[in-house]
């Protein structure tokens, strides 16, 4: 593809990052999703399970599978939420806290490698462009058609 589209570059880059993280996580019997979950759970106060999905940008079924696997591996445990009788709080075990630190180190290493190879100005531009793309999507300023006939 000679002139790559913005979405192509974003998708290809994210897939490469995800593959890199999954390869690294596999060395420690983990996945990128597990590492991201470990980083998204408050290490002291626990986190309501209902806020994890949106925080991670993960669908409920995928999150349920990830949490089940994490519980089986002894990384997390669940307790009823004292503020919401229907809810559950997710807590890290001591082993989960150790793996969380490993995940944090891995993310920081990636960030440092990028910072060492990209100028501060280019990185700032990347962050700004990413923020604008997110705003355009959230504010539905790209695809805001109300009917198929408007597309014609």
mmCIF file with all atom_site columns, C-alpha atoms in Angstrom:
data_model
loop_
_atom_site.group_PDB
_atom_site.id
_atom_site.type_symbol
_atom_site.label_atom_id
_atom_site.label_alt_id
_atom_site.label_comp_id
_atom_site.label_asym_id
_atom_site.label_entity_id
_atom_site.label_seq_id
_atom_site.pdbx_PDB_ins_code
_atom_site.Cartn_x
_atom_site.Cartn_y
_atom_site.Cartn_z
_atom_site.occupancy
_atom_site.B_iso_or_equiv
_atom_site.pdbx_formal_charge
_atom_site.auth_seq_id
_atom_site.auth_comp_id
_atom_site.auth_asym_id
_atom_site.auth_atom_id
_atom_site.pdbx_PDB_model_num
ATOM 1   C CA . UNK A 1 1   ? 0.000   0.000   0.000  1.00 0.00 ? 1   UNK A CA 1
ATOM 2   C CA . UNK A 1 2   ? 1.703   3.169   -1.223 1.00 0.00 ? 2   UNK A CA 1
ATOM 3   C CA . UNK A 1 3   ? -0.338  5.837   0.592  1.00 0.00 ? 3   UNK A CA 1
ATOM 4   C CA . UNK A 1 4   ? -1.251  4.279   3.926  1.00 0.00 ? 4   UNK A CA 1
ATOM 5   C CA . UNK A 1 5   ? -4.426  5.510   5.560  1.00 0.00 ? 5   UNK A CA 1
ATOM 6   C CA . UNK A 1 6   ? -4.371  6.826   9.114  1.00 0.00 ? 6   UNK A CA 1
ATOM 7   C CA . UNK A 1 7   ? -6.499  3.940   10.371 1.00 0.00 ? 7   UNK A CA 1
ATOM 8   C CA . UNK A 1 8   ? -4.182  1.417   8.674  1.00 0.00 ? 8   UNK A CA 1
ATOM 9   C CA . UNK A 1 9   ? -1.130  2.876   10.438 1.00 0.00 ? 9   UNK A CA 1
ATOM 10  C CA . UNK A 1 10  ? -2.963  2.952   13.796 1.00 0.00 ? 10  UNK A CA 1
ATOM 11  C CA . UNK A 1 11  ? -4.205  -0.633  13.423 1.00 0.00 ? 11  UNK A CA 1
ATOM 12  C CA . UNK A 1 12  ? -0.866  -2.034  12.212 1.00 0.00 ? 12  UNK A CA 1
ATOM 13  C CA . UNK A 1 13  ? 1.032   -0.228  14.966 1.00 0.00 ? 13  UNK A CA 1
ATOM 14  C CA . UNK A 1 14  ? -1.368  -1.370  17.681 1.00 0.00 ? 14  UNK A CA 1
ATOM 15  C CA . UNK A 1 15  ? -1.204  -4.962  16.417 1.00 0.00 ? 15  UNK A CA 1
ATOM 16  C CA . UNK A 1 16  ? 2.596   -4.827  16.549 1.00 0.00 ? 16  UNK A CA 1
ATOM 17  C CA . UNK A 1 17  ? 2.515   -3.405  20.092 1.00 0.00 ? 17  UNK A CA 1
ATOM 18  C CA . UNK A 1 18  ? -0.018  -6.031  21.210 1.00 0.00 ? 18  UNK A CA 1
ATOM 19  C CA . UNK A 1 19  ? 2.057   -8.827  19.657 1.00 0.00 ? 19  UNK A CA 1
ATOM 20  C CA . UNK A 1 20  ? 5.208   -7.483  21.377 1.00 0.00 ? 20  UNK A CA 1
ATOM 21  C CA . UNK A 1 21  ? 3.465   -7.322  24.781 1.00 0.00 ? 21  UNK A CA 1
ATOM 22  C CA . UNK A 1 22  ? 1.945   -10.791 24.357 1.00 0.00 ? 22  UNK A CA 1
ATOM 23  C CA . UNK A 1 23  ? 5.344   -12.264 23.438 1.00 0.00 ? 23  UNK A CA 1
ATOM 24  C CA . UNK A 1 24  ? 6.896   -10.656 26.515 1.00 0.00 ? 24  UNK A CA 1
ATOM 25  C CA . UNK A 1 25  ? 3.999   -11.681 28.777 1.00 0.00 ? 25  UNK A CA 1
ATOM 26  C CA . UNK A 1 26  ? 4.178   -15.284 27.521 1.00 0.00 ? 26  UNK A CA 1
ATOM 27  C CA . UNK A 1 27  ? 7.672   -15.536 29.009 1.00 0.00 ? 27  UNK A CA 1
ATOM 28  C CA . UNK A 1 28  ? 5.991   -15.119 32.409 1.00 0.00 ? 28  UNK A CA 1
ATOM 29  C CA . UNK A 1 29  ? 2.907   -17.263 31.670 1.00 0.00 ? 29  UNK A CA 1
ATOM 30  C CA . UNK A 1 30  ? 0.744   -14.203 31.046 1.00 0.00 ? 30  UNK A CA 1
ATOM 31  C CA . UNK A 1 31  ? -0.981  -12.176 28.372 1.00 0.00 ? 31  UNK A CA 1
ATOM 32  C CA . UNK A 1 32  ? -1.177  -8.507  27.524 1.00 0.00 ? 32  UNK A CA 1
ATOM 33  C CA . UNK A 1 33  ? -4.795  -8.480  28.777 1.00 0.00 ? 33  UNK A CA 1
ATOM 34  C CA . UNK A 1 34  ? -3.690  -9.891  32.130 1.00 0.00 ? 34  UNK A CA 1
ATOM 35  C CA . UNK A 1 35  ? -0.921  -7.317  32.441 1.00 0.00 ? 35  UNK A CA 1
ATOM 36  C CA . UNK A 1 36  ? -3.282  -4.491  31.560 1.00 0.00 ? 36  UNK A CA 1
ATOM 37  C CA . UNK A 1 37  ? -5.825  -5.757  34.103 1.00 0.00 ? 37  UNK A CA 1
ATOM 38  C CA . UNK A 1 38  ? -3.137  -5.945  36.793 1.00 0.00 ? 38  UNK A CA 1
ATOM 39  C CA . UNK A 1 39  ? -2.257  -2.304  36.092 1.00 0.00 ? 39  UNK A CA 1
ATOM 40  C CA . UNK A 1 40  ? -5.927  -1.259  36.090 1.00 0.00 ? 40  UNK A CA 1
ATOM 41  C CA . UNK A 1 41  ? -6.761  -2.748  39.509 1.00 0.00 ? 41  UNK A CA 1
ATOM 42  C CA . UNK A 1 42  ? -6.120  -0.467  42.483 1.00 0.00 ? 42  UNK A CA 1
ATOM 43  C CA . UNK A 1 43  ? -3.355  -2.309  44.310 1.00 0.00 ? 43  UNK A CA 1
ATOM 44  C CA . UNK A 1 44  ? -4.601  -1.372  47.787 1.00 0.00 ? 44  UNK A CA 1
ATOM 45  C CA . UNK A 1 45  ? -8.314  -0.565  47.657 1.00 0.00 ? 45  UNK A CA 1
ATOM 46  C CA . UNK A 1 46  ? -9.451  -2.990  44.983 1.00 0.00 ? 46  UNK A CA 1
ATOM 47  C CA . UNK A 1 47  ? -11.541 -2.032  41.969 1.00 0.00 ? 47  UNK A CA 1
ATOM 48  C CA . UNK A 1 48  ? -15.228 -2.617  41.189 1.00 0.00 ? 48  UNK A CA 1
ATOM 49  C CA . UNK A 1 49  ? -15.476 -5.203  38.427 1.00 0.00 ? 49  UNK A CA 1
ATOM 50  C CA . UNK A 1 50  ? -17.973 -2.980  36.593 1.00 0.00 ? 50  UNK A CA 1
ATOM 51  C CA . UNK A 1 51  ? -15.399 -0.200  36.137 1.00 0.00 ? 51  UNK A CA 1
ATOM 52  C CA . UNK A 1 52  ? -12.626 -2.466  34.826 1.00 0.00 ? 52  UNK A CA 1
ATOM 53  C CA . UNK A 1 53  ? -14.160 -3.110  31.397 1.00 0.00 ? 53  UNK A CA 1
ATOM 54  C CA . UNK A 1 54  ? -14.603 0.559   30.454 1.00 0.00 ? 54  UNK A CA 1
ATOM 55  C CA . UNK A 1 55  ? -11.210 1.440   31.991 1.00 0.00 ? 55  UNK A CA 1
ATOM 56  C CA . UNK A 1 56  ? -9.520  -1.196  29.847 1.00 0.00 ? 56  UNK A CA 1
ATOM 57  C CA . UNK A 1 57  ? -11.688 -0.775  26.750 1.00 0.00 ? 57  UNK A CA 1
ATOM 58  C CA . UNK A 1 58  ? -12.623 -4.436  27.002 1.00 0.00 ? 58  UNK A CA 1
ATOM 59  C CA . UNK A 1 59  ? -15.933 -6.174  26.323 1.00 0.00 ? 59  UNK A CA 1
ATOM 60  C CA . UNK A 1 60  ? -17.630 -7.847  29.293 1.00 0.00 ? 60  UNK A CA 1
ATOM 61  C CA . UNK A 1 61  ? -17.193 -11.398 27.970 1.00 0.00 ? 61  UNK A CA 1
ATOM 62  C CA . UNK A 1 62  ? -13.456 -10.922 27.359 1.00 0.00 ? 62  UNK A CA 1
ATOM 63  C CA . UNK A 1 63  ? -13.039 -9.296  30.767 1.00 0.00 ? 63  UNK A CA 1
ATOM 64  C CA . UNK A 1 64  ? -14.896 -12.169 32.452 1.00 0.00 ? 64  UNK A CA 1
ATOM 65  C CA . UNK A 1 65  ? -12.554 -14.703 30.797 1.00 0.00 ? 65  UNK A CA 1
ATOM 66  C CA . UNK A 1 66  ? -9.479  -12.667 31.749 1.00 0.00 ? 66  UNK A CA 1
ATOM 67  C CA . UNK A 1 67  ? -10.585 -12.287 35.389 1.00 0.00 ? 67  UNK A CA 1
ATOM 68  C CA . UNK A 1 68  ? -11.445 -15.990 35.642 1.00 0.00 ? 68  UNK A CA 1
ATOM 69  C CA . UNK A 1 69  ? -7.983  -16.912 34.354 1.00 0.00 ? 69  UNK A CA 1
ATOM 70  C CA . UNK A 1 70  ? -6.351  -14.428 36.737 1.00 0.00 ? 70  UNK A CA 1
ATOM 71  C CA . UNK A 1 71  ? -8.275  -15.872 39.669 1.00 0.00 ? 71  UNK A CA 1
ATOM 72  C CA . UNK A 1 72  ? -7.238  -19.414 38.698 1.00 0.00 ? 72  UNK A CA 1
ATOM 73  C CA . UNK A 1 73  ? -3.594  -18.310 38.585 1.00 0.00 ? 73  UNK A CA 1
ATOM 74  C CA . UNK A 1 74  ? -3.850  -16.741 42.043 1.00 0.00 ? 74  UNK A CA 1
ATOM 75  C CA . UNK A 1 75  ? -3.391  -13.155 40.850 1.00 0.00 ? 75  UNK A CA 1
ATOM 76  C CA . UNK A 1 76  ? -6.704  -11.766 42.123 1.00 0.00 ? 76  UNK A CA 1
ATOM 77  C CA . UNK A 1 77  ? -9.562  -12.491 44.492 1.00 0.00 ? 77  UNK A CA 1
ATOM 78  C CA . UNK A 1 78  ? -13.092 -11.135 44.653 1.00 0.00 ? 78  UNK A CA 1
ATOM 79  C CA . UNK A 1 79  ? -15.068 -9.709  47.562 1.00 0.00 ? 79  UNK A CA 1
ATOM 80  C CA . UNK A 1 80  ? -18.621 -8.365  47.699 1.00 0.00 ? 80  UNK A CA 1
ATOM 81  C CA . UNK A 1 81  ? -18.707 -4.593  47.333 1.00 0.00 ? 81  UNK A CA 1
ATOM 82  C CA . UNK A 1 82  ? -19.835 -3.171  50.713 1.00 0.00 ? 82  UNK A CA 1
ATOM 83  C CA . UNK A 1 83  ? -21.255 -0.101  48.915 1.00 0.00 ? 83  UNK A CA 1
ATOM 84  C CA . UNK A 1 84  ? -23.209 -2.083  46.323 1.00 0.00 ? 84  UNK A CA 1
ATOM 85  C CA . UNK A 1 85  ? -24.785 -5.389  47.314 1.00 0.00 ? 85  UNK A CA 1
ATOM 86  C CA . UNK A 1 86  ? -24.893 -6.538  43.686 1.00 0.00 ? 86  UNK A CA 1
ATOM 87  C CA . UNK A 1 87  ? -21.293 -5.598  42.905 1.00 0.00 ? 87  UNK A CA 1
ATOM 88  C CA . UNK A 1 88  ? -17.935 -7.231  43.394 1.00 0.00 ? 88  UNK A CA 1
ATOM 89  C CA . UNK A 1 89  ? -14.545 -5.693  44.160 1.00 0.00 ? 89  UNK A CA 1
ATOM 90  C CA . UNK A 1 90  ? -11.439 -7.183  42.556 1.00 0.00 ? 90  UNK A CA 1
ATOM 91  C CA . UNK A 1 91  ? -8.289  -7.242  44.690 1.00 0.00 ? 91  UNK A CA 1
ATOM 92  C CA . UNK A 1 92  ? -4.728  -8.229  43.862 1.00 0.00 ? 92  UNK A CA 1
ATOM 93  C CA . UNK A 1 93  ? -3.137  -11.058 45.814 1.00 0.00 ? 93  UNK A CA 1
ATOM 94  C CA . UNK A 1 94  ? 0.489   -10.687 46.897 1.00 0.00 ? 94  UNK A CA 1
ATOM 95  C CA . UNK A 1 95  ? 1.419   -12.702 43.803 1.00 0.00 ? 95  UNK A CA 1
ATOM 96  C CA . UNK A 1 96  ? -0.763  -10.378 41.721 1.00 0.00 ? 96  UNK A CA 1
ATOM 97  C CA . UNK A 1 97  ? 1.050   -7.354  43.167 1.00 0.00 ? 97  UNK A CA 1
ATOM 98  C CA . UNK A 1 98  ? 4.398   -8.913  42.181 1.00 0.00 ? 98  UNK A CA 1
ATOM 99  C CA . UNK A 1 99  ? 3.159   -9.531  38.633 1.00 0.00 ? 99  UNK A CA 1
ATOM 100 C CA . UNK A 1 100 ? 1.722   -5.988  38.561 1.00 0.00 ? 100 UNK A CA 1
ATOM 101 C CA . UNK A 1 101 ? 5.212   -4.593  39.209 1.00 0.00 ? 101 UNK A CA 1
ATOM 102 C CA . UNK A 1 102 ? 6.567   -6.756  36.387 1.00 0.00 ? 102 UNK A CA 1
ATOM 103 C CA . UNK A 1 103 ? 3.834   -5.401  34.059 1.00 0.00 ? 103 UNK A CA 1
ATOM 104 C CA . UNK A 1 104 ? 4.607   -1.848  35.136 1.00 0.00 ? 104 UNK A CA 1
ATOM 105 C CA . UNK A 1 105 ? 8.324   -2.343  34.445 1.00 0.00 ? 105 UNK A CA 1
ATOM 106 C CA . UNK A 1 106 ? 7.510   -3.755  30.998 1.00 0.00 ? 106 UNK A CA 1
ATOM 107 C CA . UNK A 1 107 ? 5.304   -0.768  30.073 1.00 0.00 ? 107 UNK A CA 1
ATOM 108 C CA . UNK A 1 108 ? 7.886   1.707   31.363 1.00 0.00 ? 108 UNK A CA 1
ATOM 109 C CA . UNK A 1 109 ? 10.615  -0.061  29.353 1.00 0.00 ? 109 UNK A CA 1
ATOM 110 C CA . UNK A 1 110 ? 8.503   0.300   26.179 1.00 0.00 ? 110 UNK A CA 1
ATOM 111 C CA . UNK A 1 111 ? 7.861   3.977   26.923 1.00 0.00 ? 111 UNK A CA 1
ATOM 112 C CA . UNK A 1 112 ? 11.545  4.619   27.584 1.00 0.00 ? 112 UNK A CA 1
ATOM 113 C CA . UNK A 1 113 ? 12.574  2.912   24.331 1.00 0.00 ? 113 UNK A CA 1
ATOM 114 C CA . UNK A 1 114 ? 10.142  5.080   22.350 1.00 0.00 ? 114 UNK A CA 1
ATOM 115 C CA . UNK A 1 115 ? 11.266  8.254   24.156 1.00 0.00 ? 115 UNK A CA 1
ATOM 116 C CA . UNK A 1 116 ? 14.900  7.408   23.407 1.00 0.00 ? 116 UNK A CA 1
ATOM 117 C CA . UNK A 1 117 ? 14.149  7.063   19.699 1.00 0.00 ? 117 UNK A CA 1
ATOM 118 C CA . UNK A 1 118 ? 11.565  9.797   19.084 1.00 0.00 ? 118 UNK A CA 1
ATOM 119 C CA . UNK A 1 119 ? 12.088  13.486  19.742 1.00 0.00 ? 119 UNK A CA 1
ATOM 120 C CA . UNK A 1 120 ? 10.022  15.119  22.474 1.00 0.00 ? 120 UNK A CA 1
ATOM 121 C CA . UNK A 1 121 ? 8.390   17.334  19.844 1.00 0.00 ? 121 UNK A CA 1
ATOM 122 C CA . UNK A 1 122 ? 7.347   14.379  17.658 1.00 0.00 ? 122 UNK A CA 1
ATOM 123 C CA . UNK A 1 123 ? 6.055   12.501  20.686 1.00 0.00 ? 123 UNK A CA 1
ATOM 124 C CA . UNK A 1 124 ? 4.022   15.549  21.756 1.00 0.00 ? 124 UNK A CA 1
ATOM 125 C CA . UNK A 1 125 ? 2.598   15.798  18.226 1.00 0.00 ? 125 UNK A CA 1
ATOM 126 C CA . UNK A 1 126 ? 1.683   12.105  18.320 1.00 0.00 ? 126 UNK A CA 1
ATOM 127 C CA . UNK A 1 127 ? -0.105  12.569  21.648 1.00 0.00 ? 127 UNK A CA 1
ATOM 128 C CA . UNK A 1 128 ? -1.987  15.613  20.352 1.00 0.00 ? 128 UNK A CA 1
ATOM 129 C CA . UNK A 1 129 ? -3.077  13.863  17.146 1.00 0.00 ? 129 UNK A CA 1
ATOM 130 C CA . UNK A 1 130 ? -4.190  10.802  19.137 1.00 0.00 ? 130 UNK A CA 1
ATOM 131 C CA . UNK A 1 131 ? -6.214  13.028  21.454 1.00 0.00 ? 131 UNK A CA 1
ATOM 132 C CA . UNK A 1 132 ? -7.892  14.758  18.492 1.00 0.00 ? 132 UNK A CA 1
ATOM 133 C CA . UNK A 1 133 ? -8.771  11.401  16.896 1.00 0.00 ? 133 UNK A CA 1
ATOM 134 C CA . UNK A 1 134 ? -10.293 10.220  20.188 1.00 0.00 ? 134 UNK A CA 1
ATOM 135 C CA . UNK A 1 135 ? -12.300 13.433  20.536 1.00 0.00 ? 135 UNK A CA 1
ATOM 136 C CA . UNK A 1 136 ? -13.601 13.172  16.963 1.00 0.00 ? 136 UNK A CA 1
ATOM 137 C CA . UNK A 1 137 ? -14.745 9.626   17.655 1.00 0.00 ? 137 UNK A CA 1
ATOM 138 C CA . UNK A 1 138 ? -16.268 10.356  21.080 1.00 0.00 ? 138 UNK A CA 1
ATOM 139 C CA . UNK A 1 139 ? -18.110 13.397  19.784 1.00 0.00 ? 139 UNK A CA 1
ATOM 140 C CA . UNK A 1 140 ? -19.325 11.373  16.769 1.00 0.00 ? 140 UNK A CA 1
ATOM 141 C CA . UNK A 1 141 ? -17.882 13.925  14.358 1.00 0.00 ? 141 UNK A CA 1
ATOM 142 C CA . UNK A 1 142 ? -16.787 11.312  11.811 1.00 0.00 ? 142 UNK A CA 1
ATOM 143 C CA . UNK A 1 143 ? -19.778 9.030   11.299 1.00 0.00 ? 143 UNK A CA 1
ATOM 144 C CA . UNK A 1 144 ? -22.863 10.861  12.457 1.00 0.00 ? 144 UNK A CA 1
ATOM 145 C CA . UNK A 1 145 ? -25.228 9.785   9.683  1.00 0.00 ? 145 UNK A CA 1
ATOM 146 C CA . UNK A 1 146 ? -28.780 9.087   10.738 1.00 0.00 ? 146 UNK A CA 1
ATOM 147 C CA . UNK A 1 147 ? -29.771 6.999   7.723  1.00 0.00 ? 147 UNK A CA 1
ATOM 148 C CA . UNK A 1 148 ? -28.266 4.965   4.902  1.00 0.00 ? 148 UNK A CA 1
ATOM 149 C CA . UNK A 1 149 ? -29.809 7.317   2.344  1.00 0.00 ? 149 UNK A CA 1
ATOM 150 C CA . UNK A 1 150 ? -27.550 10.131  3.593  1.00 0.00 ? 150 UNK A CA 1
ATOM 151 C CA . UNK A 1 151 ? -24.513 8.092   2.619  1.00 0.00 ? 151 UNK A CA 1
ATOM 152 C CA . UNK A 1 152 ? -25.584 7.935   -1.040 1.00 0.00 ? 152 UNK A CA 1
#
